[in-house]
Every structure is written in C-alpha cells, then in structure tokens.
Coordinates of C-alpha atoms and ligand atoms in Angstrom, one line a residue:
M966 CA 155.2 -104.6 -132.5
H967 CA 158.4 -105.8 -130.9
I968 CA 157.9 -108.7 -128.4
K969 CA 160.4 -109.6 -125.8
T970 CA 160.7 -112.8 -123.8
I971 CA 161.8 -112.0 -120.2
L972 CA 163.4 -114.6 -118.0
T973 CA 161.7 -114.5 -114.6
Q974 CA 162.0 -115.9 -111.1
T975 CA 159.2 -118.2 -110.1
Y976 CA 156.7 -117.4 -107.3
H977 CA 155.1 -120.2 -105.3
D978 CA 152.2 -118.2 -103.6
Q979 CA 150.0 -117.4 -106.6
N980 CA 147.1 -119.6 -105.6
P981 CA 143.8 -117.8 -106.3
G982 CA 141.3 -117.9 -103.4
T983 CA 137.5 -117.6 -103.3
S984 CA 137.6 -114.8 -105.8
G985 CA 141.0 -114.4 -107.6
L986 CA 144.5 -113.7 -106.4
R987 CA 144.6 -111.2 -103.6
K988 CA 147.8 -109.9 -102.0
K989 CA 149.2 -106.8 -100.4
V990 CA 150.2 -104.2 -103.0
S991 CA 153.8 -104.6 -101.9
V992 CA 153.6 -108.3 -102.9
F993 CA 152.1 -107.4 -106.3
K994 CA 154.8 -104.8 -106.9
Q995 CA 157.6 -107.4 -106.6
Q996 CA 159.6 -107.8 -109.7
H997 CA 157.7 -109.8 -112.4
Y998 CA 155.0 -110.8 -109.9
L999 CA 151.9 -109.5 -111.8
E1000 CA 153.6 -110.4 -115.1
N1001 CA 154.1 -114.0 -114.0
F1002 CA 150.5 -114.5 -112.9
V1003 CA 149.1 -113.0 -116.1
Q1004 CA 151.4 -115.1 -118.3
S1005 CA 150.4 -118.2 -116.3
I1006 CA 146.8 -117.6 -117.1
F1007 CA 147.5 -117.1 -120.8
D1008 CA 149.6 -120.2 -120.9
V1009 CA 146.8 -122.3 -119.6
L1010 CA 144.0 -120.8 -121.8
P1011 CA 143.6 -122.4 -125.2
N1012 CA 143.0 -120.7 -128.6
F1013 CA 142.5 -117.1 -127.9
Q1014 CA 144.7 -115.8 -130.8
G1015 CA 143.0 -112.8 -132.4
K1016 CA 140.1 -112.8 -129.9
S1017 CA 139.2 -110.1 -127.5
L1018 CA 139.9 -109.6 -123.8
V1019 CA 138.0 -107.2 -121.5
I1020 CA 140.1 -105.4 -118.9
G1021 CA 139.0 -103.1 -116.0
G1022 CA 139.2 -102.7 -112.3
D1023 CA 137.7 -101.0 -109.3
G1024 CA 140.1 -98.0 -109.5
R1025 CA 142.1 -98.9 -106.4
Y1026 CA 145.8 -98.0 -106.0
F1027 CA 148.0 -99.8 -108.6
N1028 CA 145.0 -100.3 -111.0
R1029 CA 146.4 -98.1 -113.8
E1030 CA 149.9 -99.5 -113.6
A1031 CA 148.6 -103.0 -113.6
I1032 CA 146.5 -102.3 -116.7
Q1033 CA 149.5 -100.9 -118.6
I1034 CA 151.4 -104.1 -117.8
I1035 CA 148.5 -106.4 -118.8
I1036 CA 148.0 -104.6 -122.1
K1037 CA 151.6 -105.3 -123.1
I1038 CA 151.4 -109.0 -122.0
A1039 CA 148.1 -109.6 -123.7
A1040 CA 149.4 -107.9 -126.9
A1041 CA 152.5 -110.1 -126.8
N1042 CA 150.5 -113.3 -126.4
G1043 CA 148.3 -112.6 -129.4
F1044 CA 144.9 -111.2 -128.4
G1045 CA 143.3 -109.4 -131.3
E1046 CA 141.4 -106.8 -129.3
L1047 CA 141.5 -105.3 -125.8
I1048 CA 138.3 -103.7 -124.5
I1049 CA 139.2 -101.5 -121.6
G1050 CA 137.0 -99.4 -119.3
Q1051 CA 137.6 -95.7 -119.4
N1052 CA 140.2 -94.6 -116.8
G1053 CA 140.7 -98.4 -116.2
I1054 CA 137.4 -98.6 -114.4
L1055 CA 134.8 -101.4 -114.7
S1056 CA 132.7 -102.6 -111.8
T1057 CA 132.8 -106.4 -111.6
P1058 CA 129.2 -106.9 -112.8
A1059 CA 129.8 -104.4 -115.6
A1060 CA 132.8 -106.3 -116.7
S1061 CA 130.8 -109.5 -116.7
H1062 CA 128.2 -107.9 -118.8
I1063 CA 130.7 -106.5 -121.3
I1064 CA 132.4 -109.9 -121.8
R1065 CA 129.0 -111.4 -122.6
K1066 CA 127.7 -108.5 -124.7
Y1067 CA 130.7 -108.3 -126.9
G1068 CA 131.3 -112.0 -127.1
A1069 CA 134.8 -111.6 -125.6
F1070 CA 137.1 -114.6 -125.0
G1071 CA 137.3 -113.5 -121.3
G1072 CA 138.3 -110.7 -119.0
L1073 CA 140.8 -109.7 -116.4
I1074 CA 139.2 -107.9 -113.4
L1075 CA 141.5 -106.0 -111.1
S1076 CA 140.1 -105.8 -107.7
A1077 CA 140.4 -107.0 -104.1
S1078 CA 136.7 -106.2 -103.8
H1079 CA 135.7 -105.6 -100.2
N1080 CA 139.4 -105.4 -98.9
P1081 CA 140.8 -102.0 -98.2
A1082 CA 142.9 -100.2 -100.9
G1083 CA 146.0 -98.0 -100.9
E1084 CA 149.8 -98.4 -101.1
H1085 CA 149.9 -100.5 -97.9
E1086 CA 146.6 -102.4 -98.5
D1087 CA 145.4 -105.0 -101.0
F1088 CA 145.3 -105.5 -104.7
G1089 CA 143.8 -108.4 -106.7
I1090 CA 143.3 -109.9 -110.1
K1091 CA 140.7 -112.4 -111.3
Y1092 CA 140.2 -114.0 -114.7
N1093 CA 136.6 -114.4 -116.0
V1094 CA 135.7 -116.8 -118.8
N1095 CA 133.5 -116.2 -121.8
N1096 CA 130.2 -116.6 -120.0
G1097 CA 131.2 -113.5 -118.0
G1098 CA 131.7 -115.5 -114.8
P1099 CA 134.7 -116.2 -112.6
A1100 CA 136.9 -119.0 -114.0
P1101 CA 136.0 -122.4 -112.5
E1102 CA 138.1 -124.1 -110.0
K1103 CA 139.8 -126.4 -112.5
D1104 CA 141.1 -123.3 -114.3
T1105 CA 142.3 -121.4 -111.2
L1106 CA 144.1 -124.5 -110.0
A1107 CA 145.8 -124.8 -113.4
F1108 CA 146.9 -121.1 -113.3
F1109 CA 148.5 -121.8 -109.9
E1110 CA 150.2 -125.0 -111.1
R1111 CA 151.6 -123.1 -114.1
S1112 CA 152.8 -120.2 -112.0
K1113 CA 154.9 -122.6 -110.0
V1114 CA 157.0 -123.6 -112.9
L1115 CA 156.9 -120.5 -115.1
E1116 CA 160.3 -119.5 -116.4
N1117 CA 159.6 -116.6 -118.7
Y1118 CA 156.8 -114.3 -120.0
K1119 CA 156.2 -112.4 -123.2
I1120 CA 155.8 -108.7 -123.2
A1121 CA 155.3 -106.2 -126.1
E1122 CA 157.2 -103.0 -126.3
L1123 CA 154.4 -100.4 -126.5
P1124 CA 154.1 -96.9 -125.3
E1125 CA 151.9 -96.2 -122.2
L1126 CA 148.3 -96.2 -123.4
N1127 CA 146.0 -93.2 -122.7
L1128 CA 143.2 -94.9 -120.7
D1129 CA 141.2 -91.7 -120.4
E1130 CA 139.9 -91.1 -123.9
I1131 CA 137.1 -93.2 -125.4
G1132 CA 137.9 -94.6 -128.8
T1133 CA 139.7 -97.2 -130.8
Q1134 CA 143.3 -97.4 -131.9
E1135 CA 145.2 -100.0 -133.8
I1136 CA 148.7 -101.1 -133.2
D1137 CA 149.7 -103.6 -135.9
S1138 CA 147.1 -106.3 -135.8
L1139 CA 145.9 -105.4 -132.2
K1140 CA 142.8 -103.2 -131.7
I1141 CA 142.6 -101.4 -128.4
T1142 CA 139.1 -100.0 -127.5
I1143 CA 138.5 -97.7 -124.6
I1144 CA 134.8 -97.8 -123.7
D1145 CA 132.5 -95.8 -121.4
S1146 CA 132.5 -97.7 -118.1
V1147 CA 128.8 -97.2 -117.4
N1148 CA 126.9 -97.1 -120.8
D1149 CA 126.4 -100.8 -121.4
Y1150 CA 125.6 -101.6 -117.8
E1151 CA 123.1 -98.8 -117.6
E1152 CA 121.3 -100.0 -120.7
L1153 CA 121.1 -103.5 -119.3
M1154 CA 119.6 -102.3 -116.0
Q1155 CA 117.0 -100.3 -118.0
S1156 CA 116.0 -103.4 -119.8
L1157 CA 115.4 -105.3 -116.6
F1158 CA 113.5 -102.9 -114.4
D1159 CA 110.6 -100.5 -114.6
F1160 CA 112.6 -97.2 -114.6
D1161 CA 109.5 -95.0 -115.2
L1162 CA 107.8 -96.4 -112.1
I1163 CA 110.8 -96.1 -109.9
K1164 CA 111.3 -92.5 -111.2
Q1165 CA 107.7 -91.6 -110.4
S1166 CA 108.1 -93.0 -106.9
I1167 CA 111.2 -91.0 -106.3
Q1168 CA 109.8 -87.8 -107.8
N1169 CA 106.5 -87.9 -105.8
G1170 CA 108.5 -88.5 -102.6
F1171 CA 107.3 -92.0 -101.9
I1172 CA 110.9 -93.2 -102.1
T1173 CA 113.6 -91.1 -100.6
L1174 CA 117.0 -92.7 -100.8
S1175 CA 120.6 -92.7 -99.7
F1176 CA 123.3 -94.8 -101.5
D1177 CA 126.8 -95.1 -100.1
A1178 CA 129.3 -95.9 -102.8
M1179 CA 132.1 -96.0 -100.1
S1180 CA 134.4 -94.0 -102.4
A1181 CA 134.7 -97.1 -104.5
V1182 CA 133.7 -98.1 -108.0
T1183 CA 130.0 -97.7 -107.9
G1184 CA 130.1 -93.9 -107.5
N1185 CA 130.0 -93.4 -111.3
Y1186 CA 127.4 -96.0 -111.8
A1187 CA 125.1 -94.7 -109.0
K1188 CA 125.4 -91.1 -110.1
R1189 CA 124.4 -92.0 -113.7
I1190 CA 121.6 -94.4 -112.8
L1191 CA 120.1 -93.1 -109.6
V1192 CA 120.6 -89.4 -110.1
E1193 CA 120.7 -88.7 -113.8
M1194 CA 118.2 -91.4 -114.9
L1195 CA 116.0 -92.0 -112.0
G1196 CA 115.9 -88.4 -110.8
A1197 CA 117.2 -88.8 -107.2
P1198 CA 118.9 -85.6 -105.9
E1199 CA 122.7 -85.5 -106.1
S1200 CA 122.8 -85.7 -102.3
A1201 CA 121.4 -89.2 -102.5
V1202 CA 124.8 -90.6 -103.5
Q1203 CA 127.3 -90.5 -100.6
N1204 CA 131.0 -91.0 -101.1
G1205 CA 130.4 -91.0 -104.9
T1206 CA 133.8 -90.2 -106.1
P1207 CA 136.0 -93.2 -106.6
L1208 CA 139.4 -92.8 -104.8
E1209 CA 142.6 -94.9 -105.0
D1210 CA 142.5 -95.6 -101.3
F1211 CA 138.6 -95.6 -101.1
G1212 CA 139.0 -92.6 -98.8
G1213 CA 140.5 -94.9 -96.2
H1214 CA 137.2 -96.8 -96.0
H1215 CA 136.9 -100.5 -95.6
P1216 CA 134.6 -100.9 -98.6
D1217 CA 132.5 -103.7 -97.2
P1218 CA 128.8 -102.9 -97.1
N1219 CA 127.7 -104.1 -93.7
L1220 CA 126.5 -102.4 -90.5
I1221 CA 130.1 -102.1 -89.2
H1222 CA 131.9 -100.7 -92.2
A1223 CA 129.0 -98.7 -93.7
H1224 CA 128.2 -97.3 -90.2
E1225 CA 127.5 -93.8 -91.5
L1226 CA 124.7 -95.1 -93.6
A1227 CA 123.5 -97.4 -90.8
D1228 CA 123.5 -94.4 -88.3
L1229 CA 121.4 -92.4 -90.8
M1230 CA 118.9 -95.3 -91.4
F1231 CA 118.3 -95.7 -87.7
S1232 CA 117.9 -92.0 -87.1
E1233 CA 114.8 -89.7 -87.1
N1234 CA 115.8 -88.3 -90.5
A1235 CA 116.2 -91.6 -92.2
P1236 CA 115.2 -91.7 -95.9
T1237 CA 112.8 -94.6 -96.8
F1238 CA 115.6 -96.6 -98.5
G1239 CA 119.3 -97.0 -97.9
A1240 CA 121.9 -99.1 -99.6
A1241 CA 125.7 -99.5 -100.0
S1242 CA 128.0 -101.4 -102.3
D1243 CA 131.6 -102.6 -102.0
G1244 CA 134.9 -101.9 -103.6
D1245 CA 134.1 -103.5 -107.0
G1246 CA 130.4 -103.0 -107.0
D1247 CA 129.2 -106.6 -106.7
R1248 CA 127.9 -106.5 -103.1
N1249 CA 124.9 -104.8 -101.7
M1250 CA 123.5 -103.9 -98.3
I1251 CA 119.8 -103.1 -98.2
M1252 CA 118.2 -101.0 -95.4
G1253 CA 114.9 -99.3 -94.8
K1254 CA 114.0 -96.7 -92.2
G1255 CA 114.9 -98.4 -88.9
I1256 CA 115.6 -101.8 -90.5
F1257 CA 118.5 -103.7 -91.9
V1258 CA 117.7 -106.6 -94.3
T1259 CA 120.0 -109.5 -93.9
P1260 CA 121.4 -110.6 -97.2
S1261 CA 119.9 -114.1 -96.8
D1262 CA 116.5 -112.5 -96.2
S1263 CA 117.0 -110.2 -99.1
L1264 CA 117.6 -113.1 -101.5
A1265 CA 114.5 -114.8 -100.2
I1266 CA 112.4 -111.7 -100.6
L1267 CA 113.6 -111.0 -104.1
A1268 CA 112.8 -114.6 -105.0
A1269 CA 109.3 -114.4 -103.5
N1270 CA 108.5 -111.2 -105.3
A1271 CA 110.3 -111.7 -108.6
T1272 CA 107.2 -111.8 -110.8
L1273 CA 106.5 -108.2 -109.9
I1274 CA 109.7 -107.2 -111.8
P1275 CA 109.5 -106.9 -115.6
A1276 CA 112.6 -109.1 -116.2
Y1277 CA 111.3 -111.9 -114.0
A1278 CA 107.6 -111.6 -114.7
T1279 CA 107.3 -115.1 -116.1
G1280 CA 108.6 -116.6 -113.0
L1281 CA 111.8 -118.3 -111.8
K1282 CA 113.4 -121.5 -113.2
G1283 CA 115.0 -122.2 -109.8
V1284 CA 117.2 -120.5 -107.2
A1285 CA 120.6 -121.2 -105.6
R1286 CA 122.4 -120.1 -102.5
S1287 CA 125.8 -120.7 -101.1
M1288 CA 126.0 -123.3 -98.4
P1289 CA 126.4 -121.0 -95.4
T1290 CA 123.5 -118.7 -96.6
S1291 CA 120.4 -119.1 -94.5
Q1292 CA 117.6 -121.4 -95.6
A1293 CA 115.1 -118.6 -96.1
V1294 CA 115.2 -118.9 -99.9
D1295 CA 114.7 -122.7 -99.6
R1296 CA 111.3 -122.0 -98.1
V1297 CA 110.3 -119.7 -101.0
A1298 CA 111.5 -122.3 -103.5
A1299 CA 109.5 -125.0 -101.7
N1300 CA 106.4 -122.8 -101.7
Y1301 CA 106.7 -122.0 -105.4
K1302 CA 107.7 -125.6 -106.2
I1303 CA 110.9 -124.6 -107.9
P1304 CA 114.3 -126.2 -107.4
C1305 CA 116.8 -124.8 -104.9
Y1306 CA 120.5 -125.6 -105.2
E1307 CA 123.2 -125.4 -102.5
T1308 CA 126.7 -124.5 -103.7
P1309 CA 130.0 -123.8 -102.1
T1310 CA 130.9 -120.2 -101.2
G1311 CA 132.0 -118.1 -104.2
W1312 CA 130.2 -116.9 -107.3
K1313 CA 132.1 -119.3 -109.6
F1314 CA 129.9 -122.2 -108.5
F1315 CA 126.7 -120.5 -109.8
G1316 CA 127.9 -120.2 -113.3
N1317 CA 127.1 -123.7 -114.5
L1318 CA 123.6 -123.6 -113.1
L1319 CA 122.9 -120.2 -114.7
D1320 CA 124.3 -121.3 -118.0
A1321 CA 122.2 -124.4 -118.0
D1322 CA 119.2 -122.3 -117.2
K1323 CA 118.5 -124.3 -114.0
I1324 CA 118.3 -121.1 -111.9
T1325 CA 117.2 -117.5 -112.4
L1326 CA 118.3 -115.9 -109.0
C1327 CA 121.1 -116.8 -106.6
G1328 CA 122.9 -115.3 -103.7
E1329 CA 125.2 -115.5 -100.7
E1330 CA 125.0 -114.4 -97.1
S1331 CA 128.0 -112.1 -97.7
F1332 CA 125.9 -109.3 -99.2
G1333 CA 125.8 -110.8 -102.7
T1334 CA 122.8 -111.3 -104.9
G1335 CA 122.5 -111.8 -108.6
S1336 CA 120.6 -113.3 -111.5
Q1337 CA 120.7 -114.6 -115.1
H1338 CA 121.5 -111.1 -116.4
V1339 CA 125.3 -111.5 -115.7
R1340 CA 127.6 -114.1 -114.2
E1341 CA 128.7 -112.1 -111.1
K1342 CA 126.8 -110.9 -108.1
D1343 CA 125.6 -107.4 -108.7
G1344 CA 125.2 -104.6 -106.1
L1345 CA 123.3 -101.9 -108.0
W1346 CA 121.1 -104.6 -109.6
A1347 CA 119.9 -105.6 -106.2
V1348 CA 119.3 -101.9 -105.2
L1349 CA 117.2 -101.4 -108.4
F1350 CA 115.3 -104.6 -107.7
W1351 CA 114.4 -103.4 -104.3
L1352 CA 113.5 -99.9 -105.6
N1353 CA 111.3 -101.5 -108.3
L1354 CA 109.7 -103.7 -105.6
I1355 CA 109.0 -100.9 -103.2
A1356 CA 107.5 -98.8 -106.0
R1357 CA 105.4 -101.6 -107.2
R1358 CA 104.1 -102.8 -103.8
R1359 CA 103.9 -99.3 -102.4
Q1360 CA 105.1 -100.6 -99.1
S1361 CA 108.1 -99.7 -97.0
V1362 CA 111.1 -102.0 -96.6
E1363 CA 109.9 -102.8 -93.1
E1364 CA 106.5 -103.8 -94.2
I1365 CA 107.8 -106.0 -97.0
V1366 CA 110.2 -107.8 -94.7
H1367 CA 107.7 -108.3 -91.9
E1368 CA 105.1 -109.6 -94.3
H1369 CA 107.6 -112.0 -95.7
W1370 CA 108.4 -113.3 -92.2
R1371 CA 104.7 -113.7 -91.4
K1372 CA 104.2 -115.8 -94.5
F1373 CA 107.4 -117.9 -94.5
G1374 CA 108.7 -117.7 -90.9
R1375 CA 112.0 -116.0 -90.0
D1376 CA 115.4 -117.5 -90.4
I1377 CA 117.2 -115.6 -87.7
Y1378 CA 120.8 -115.4 -88.9
S1379 CA 124.2 -114.0 -88.0
R1380 CA 127.8 -114.5 -89.1
H1381 CA 130.7 -114.1 -86.7
D1382 CA 134.2 -113.4 -88.2
Y1383 CA 137.4 -113.9 -86.3
E1384 CA 139.8 -112.0 -88.7
A1385 CA 143.6 -112.1 -89.1
V1386 CA 144.0 -114.9 -86.6
D1387 CA 147.3 -117.0 -86.5
S1388 CA 146.8 -119.6 -89.2
K1389 CA 148.3 -122.3 -86.9
V1390 CA 145.3 -121.7 -84.6
T1391 CA 142.7 -121.9 -87.4
N1392 CA 144.4 -125.0 -88.9
A1393 CA 144.2 -126.7 -85.5
I1394 CA 140.5 -125.8 -85.2
M1395 CA 139.8 -127.3 -88.7
V1396 CA 141.6 -130.5 -87.7
S1397 CA 139.7 -130.7 -84.5
L1398 CA 136.3 -130.0 -86.2
R1399 CA 137.1 -132.7 -88.8
K1400 CA 137.5 -135.2 -85.9
Q1401 CA 134.4 -134.1 -84.0
I1402 CA 132.2 -133.9 -87.0
T1403 CA 132.0 -137.7 -87.5
T1404 CA 130.7 -138.2 -83.9
L1405 CA 128.1 -135.5 -83.6
A1406 CA 125.0 -136.9 -85.3
G1407 CA 122.4 -137.9 -82.7
Q1408 CA 124.1 -136.0 -79.9
V1409 CA 121.9 -133.7 -77.7
F1410 CA 122.9 -130.2 -76.6
G1411 CA 120.2 -128.7 -74.5
D1412 CA 117.2 -128.1 -76.9
F1413 CA 119.3 -129.0 -79.9
I1414 CA 119.6 -132.5 -81.3
V1415 CA 122.2 -132.9 -84.0
K1416 CA 120.5 -134.3 -87.2
Y1417 CA 123.5 -134.3 -89.4
A1418 CA 127.1 -133.2 -89.2
N1419 CA 129.5 -133.3 -92.2
E1420 CA 132.1 -131.5 -94.2
F1421 CA 130.5 -130.0 -97.3
C1422 CA 131.6 -131.6 -100.6
Y1423 CA 129.9 -130.2 -103.7
H1424 CA 129.1 -132.3 -106.8
D1425 CA 128.4 -130.1 -109.7
S1426 CA 125.4 -131.6 -111.5
I1427 CA 126.3 -129.9 -114.8
D1428 CA 130.0 -130.6 -115.3
G1429 CA 130.3 -133.6 -112.9
S1430 CA 133.2 -131.9 -111.0
T1431 CA 133.7 -132.3 -107.2
S1432 CA 134.8 -129.6 -104.8
A1433 CA 135.7 -131.0 -101.4
N1434 CA 136.5 -129.3 -98.0
Q1435 CA 133.9 -126.5 -98.4
G1436 CA 133.2 -126.0 -94.7
F1437 CA 131.8 -127.9 -91.7
R1438 CA 128.1 -127.9 -91.2
I1439 CA 126.1 -129.1 -88.2
G1440 CA 122.3 -129.3 -88.7
F1441 CA 119.8 -129.7 -85.9
E1442 CA 116.4 -131.4 -85.8
N1443 CA 114.7 -128.1 -85.4
G1444 CA 116.2 -126.7 -88.6
S1445 CA 119.0 -124.7 -86.9
R1446 CA 122.5 -124.8 -88.3
I1447 CA 126.0 -123.9 -87.4
V1448 CA 128.6 -123.7 -90.2
F1449 CA 132.4 -123.2 -89.9
R1450 CA 134.7 -122.3 -92.7
L1451 CA 138.0 -120.4 -93.4
S1452 CA 137.9 -117.3 -95.6
G1453 CA 139.6 -117.5 -98.9
T1454 CA 139.8 -113.7 -99.6
G1455 CA 142.0 -112.4 -96.7
T1456 CA 145.6 -111.3 -97.1
V1457 CA 146.8 -111.4 -93.4
G1458 CA 146.8 -114.5 -91.2
A1459 CA 143.6 -116.6 -91.4
T1460 CA 139.9 -115.7 -90.9
L1461 CA 137.4 -118.1 -89.3
R1462 CA 133.8 -117.5 -90.2
I1463 CA 131.0 -119.0 -88.1
Y1464 CA 127.5 -118.9 -89.5
I1465 CA 124.6 -119.4 -87.2
E1466 CA 120.9 -119.7 -87.9
R1467 CA 117.7 -120.7 -86.3
F1468 CA 114.2 -120.9 -87.8
E1469 CA 111.4 -119.0 -85.9
P1470 CA 107.9 -119.7 -87.2
D1471 CA 106.2 -117.9 -84.2
V1472 CA 105.3 -114.4 -85.4
S1473 CA 105.3 -113.0 -81.8
K1474 CA 109.0 -113.9 -81.6
H1475 CA 110.1 -112.4 -84.9
H1476 CA 111.3 -109.1 -83.6
Q1477 CA 114.2 -110.3 -81.5
D1478 CA 117.8 -109.2 -81.6
P1479 CA 119.5 -112.0 -83.5
Q1480 CA 122.5 -112.1 -81.1
I1481 CA 120.1 -112.8 -78.3
A1482 CA 117.8 -115.1 -80.2
L1483 CA 120.9 -117.1 -81.3
S1484 CA 122.8 -117.0 -78.0
E1485 CA 122.6 -120.7 -77.2
L1486 CA 123.8 -121.7 -80.7
I1487 CA 126.6 -119.1 -80.4
E1488 CA 127.8 -120.7 -77.2
L1489 CA 127.5 -124.1 -78.8
A1490 CA 129.6 -123.0 -81.7
E1491 CA 132.4 -121.9 -79.3
Q1492 CA 132.1 -125.2 -77.5
F1493 CA 132.8 -126.9 -80.9
C1494 CA 135.6 -124.7 -82.2
K1495 CA 137.1 -123.0 -79.1
I1496 CA 138.2 -120.0 -81.0
K1497 CA 137.8 -117.6 -78.1
Q1498 CA 139.7 -119.9 -75.8
L1499 CA 142.5 -120.5 -78.2
T1500 CA 143.0 -116.9 -79.2
G1501 CA 142.0 -115.1 -76.0
L1502 CA 139.6 -113.0 -78.1
A1503 CA 136.5 -112.0 -76.2
E1504 CA 134.4 -111.2 -79.2
P1505 CA 134.4 -111.7 -83.0
T1506 CA 136.1 -109.0 -85.0
V1507 CA 133.1 -108.5 -87.2
I1508 CA 129.5 -109.5 -86.6
T1509 CA 127.1 -109.3 -89.5
Ligands
VG1_1476 C1 133.9 -113.9 -99.2 C2 132.5 -114.2 -99.0 C3 132.0 -114.9 -100.2 C4 132.2 -114.1 -101.5 C5 133.7 -113.7 -101.6 C6 134.0 -112.7 -102.7 O1 134.7 -115.0 -99.3 O2 132.3 -115.0 -97.9 O3 130.6 -115.2 -100.1 O4 131.8 -114.7 -102.6 O5 134.1 -113.1 -100.3 O6 133.3 -111.5 -102.5 P1 135.5 -115.7 -98.1 O7 136.3 -116.9 -98.7 O8 136.4 -114.6 -97.6 O9 134.5 -116.1 -97.1 V1 133.9 -110.1 -103.2 O10 132.7 -109.0 -103.1 O11 135.2 -109.9 -102.0 O12 134.5 -110.5 -104.6
CO1477 CO1 133.1 -107.4 -104.3

C-alpha cells in the first residue's frame, strides 16, 4: 500500500457542535476539507494501530464519496480493520451497537441527522468512541484544536472500494469488511423485546401501524423488523426507500415535518399506532389515534412501564434527561425511588452514566430516547418499546398516556424554535439573559414567582469534568420552567430554542392545548429574551 503525505491548507471552522461537525455539502467539498477533519481526529486519538474502525452513514448526498476518502485516510493512518455498512449505510444506533459488539476502537458516522440532505443541503461527520457513544467534549475540543494547526494528512493510494457487496477483502495488512447494515441491530432488538407478543397483536389486528421513515436511513431497518419479522403489511412503512436527498423531506420527526403522518393519525382512518424517525434513525415520534405523545412524556411513560418489557423486567437503575427536557420523568423516578440525573443537551453526556451503570433509560425533549443497549438514542428501539407496551397492556396509546397523567400529573410542555436568525441578534440575547439571570430570583411575574435562575453548568459525577454555558433556566415556585439555549446543530445563522413547561396536577385540566395552557409563560419568555421584538418575527419557525 503506497501512502502519500499531502500538504494542506488549514481550516478554522471545524468545531464540532452538539452532535459532530455539520456544514453545507459545498463546505465539505472544499479541497482537503473532509480529509483535514478526519486526520485531525486520528492525530488526537492514541494507540489505534492495527485496531478496527466502524464506518457508515445515513445515505445522504456525499455519503459514498466521503466513505471512499475515509477508507484511504484510515488505511494510511494504520487501522487494522475497517467495518463498513453495506452501501455505506448504518443508522446511528446500529453503528453504536456494531462498535460495541465487535469491540471496535471507534467509529465514524456520516450524518447531519435531522438536517435536510442533497447537493445544496447539509452533511456531517461524528466520531464515536469504543463504548459506542459520541466522543466526549474533551475529545471534540481536541479535534478542533488540532484542525486549526494541521499542515498535512496521510492518504493511501487504493482503488475505489465496492461498498455494495458483503464480504471481507485484505489489502496488505488491512482487512476491509462490508457487513449487512441491519442484521446485528435486528438481533439486538429481538433480544430486548417480546417479538412474539408484538407479532400476535399485529396479526390479530389489535395493533395497526404506520411508520414514516421519511426517505431516510430507517427504511431498511423498518421493513426488515416491522414488516418481515413482526408481520406488519408492507403499506405500514411509508417513505421506506432511503434517498440521497431524503425525497426533499426535512427528516425531523415532529408534527410539522412529519405532517403526512400527523394528518393520518388525526383522521378517521388512523391506525392505532403511528411513528416516525429522522435522517440517521436515532429520533422517534410516537403517536396514537388522535394523540401525539410529547417526547418528554414518552420518556416518563417508558420509565414508568419498563418492567413490562423483557429487557428491563428487573427494574431501572436510574434515569437521566437533558436539562431542557420536562420534569415528567423526575416524577416517575421519585415515585420508584431511583436516581434521576440532569445532563446538558446532547447524547454524549449520557455515556458516562450508562457506562457506570447509574442509569438504564435516558432521553431528550428533541424526540430522542434510549437505554443501556447502545450509547446513542434509538428511534426504532423506542417504537418497539411502545409496541411491546401496547401489546402487553392491551390499551391504546391514548389510554396509556391519560392514565399516566392521572397518576403522575401532566407536565404540559412545548419548545419554540426561532431558526436561522442573525447570530448578532442571538448573541445579544444571550448577553442580555446572562445579565438578567442574576437578578431574577425572588421576582414575581403574575402568578409566577421565580424560585431560581441560573446558567446551567454540568459537573460530570463520573469523570469530574465540567461543561459550562449549557443554557439559561428560570424555575418558578409552582414547578414551571423556562429555558433558553442556542442550537449547536444548525448550519445557517443561529437558532434560539425556548423550552416552556408547567405542571398540571388537576385531572380536569389535563386536556388543554399546550399553547393555550402555556400562554402566560410564553409571553414571559418573550419579555425576557425579546426575540420577536428584535427580529420582527411574529411566531417561532417551529413549535414542537
Ligand atoms: C439538537 C437537539 C438535541 C440533540 C441534537 C442531536 O441539538 O436539541 O437534543 O441531541 O440535536 O440530535 P441542538 O444543539 O440543535 O439543540 V440528532 O438526531 O440531530 O443527532
Ligand atoms: Co438524528
């Protein structure tokens, strides 16, 4: 194998965000851009000579070209084996599982997740460590620092590799293995859930379902698991063929972007269960006939019912949620007397807690739920969990949710996003919030008395690290909260996220429209940040 060292120009914008480096395809296609970032990662990582690296992506535009480049750089840097998903495809949770199952050194996942795909849209790359989870902050910071001074990279002269045929080939001391993208993941799911019970409920018509793969990575996984293994009709999987531009969809499973599914679920002909996943298969949206389950509620409900599922029958060690996620799961944890941890936004913060066996389930308000089984959030896992639960309890989604609210109270919740705003405006908002936050405690706003106000700083109890500036939170005496933070996954301008929640113990008030039930807090949030006033926007871009 002939290895060349290429002199390169340095880029100064390769700072990974909440979940990897995400940029427009045109940015990634600049000369040496991807090569530089991959070399920066390899320069930082210690002792991987002869070890294996997992590679796969969500199939979006530039996925195949990027994989060919990565193969050559990984080969030149001395990896012993490359394990690659067939056609270059691996969902994010499948990649996490494969890293763990085969004891790989780590993995490179090519995805910009819920961001749109195509020549003029986004591409992304993320490094996962040997526990299968996203690299911790200290690593991603080190990748960025290295990229700012990188002068050259190493690349092997190899022919283009055929990614479509399963099998192993050897080039000198390098082994390259193309694996089926679904097999290992499918086996794992079968080991966690009662597939026979779910299958029976589908076959006898108790469960009818519609799953929207949004023309993204979960198509192959859903067809294999839901249709071939669990016996759902082929028509149960919508948009099941992965496309390079995700069919022009915005592959973000929420009521706005998965509106076809939402329309179906609120119609007369709705099946009993509806779900969608995102670009790389780690998010999930859960719906029942006439009902949408907020992700925060979904996490709480899964936690409350976990012992009904084979994999979690012995109970939960603890749970965790990201800071802006509603406190619904906290109530479940308190009830079951198990610990509940609060982490910053992004899955990388759950890894240490999962590895240390402090938690069994975790989740985020942004349609992400997961467990010990991998170190990423997992869309289809959440779908199977719900199917198993429905089959076991023989209740509809609506009955399960309403019963949960009756028992624990309802945390009425909404997130308002102001997307692609001028970053000068959002920076000014952050500066202003930082000033206000110190003076708010004790102040009274109508019915709301501020109990605490601060900027979230996380202390990792396992590795002792600290992550500062993780969003502003204002908590009220009655348990309500308003949280502000800037997105770390966008590629255009800046996105302000406002998270609003209010606890409602009164059963007779559980069936309110969240936007109405939260209206006072929504106004209060505007009073604090003035985003509408500063941008002239009348409404958020997306409400979930
Ligand atoms: C968003 C979500 C966060 C999630 C992240 C990655 O980040 O809020 O909860 O972990 O996306 O999800 P941000 O910084 O834009 O708020 V995925 O499915 O895009 O990998
Ligand atoms: Co995703």
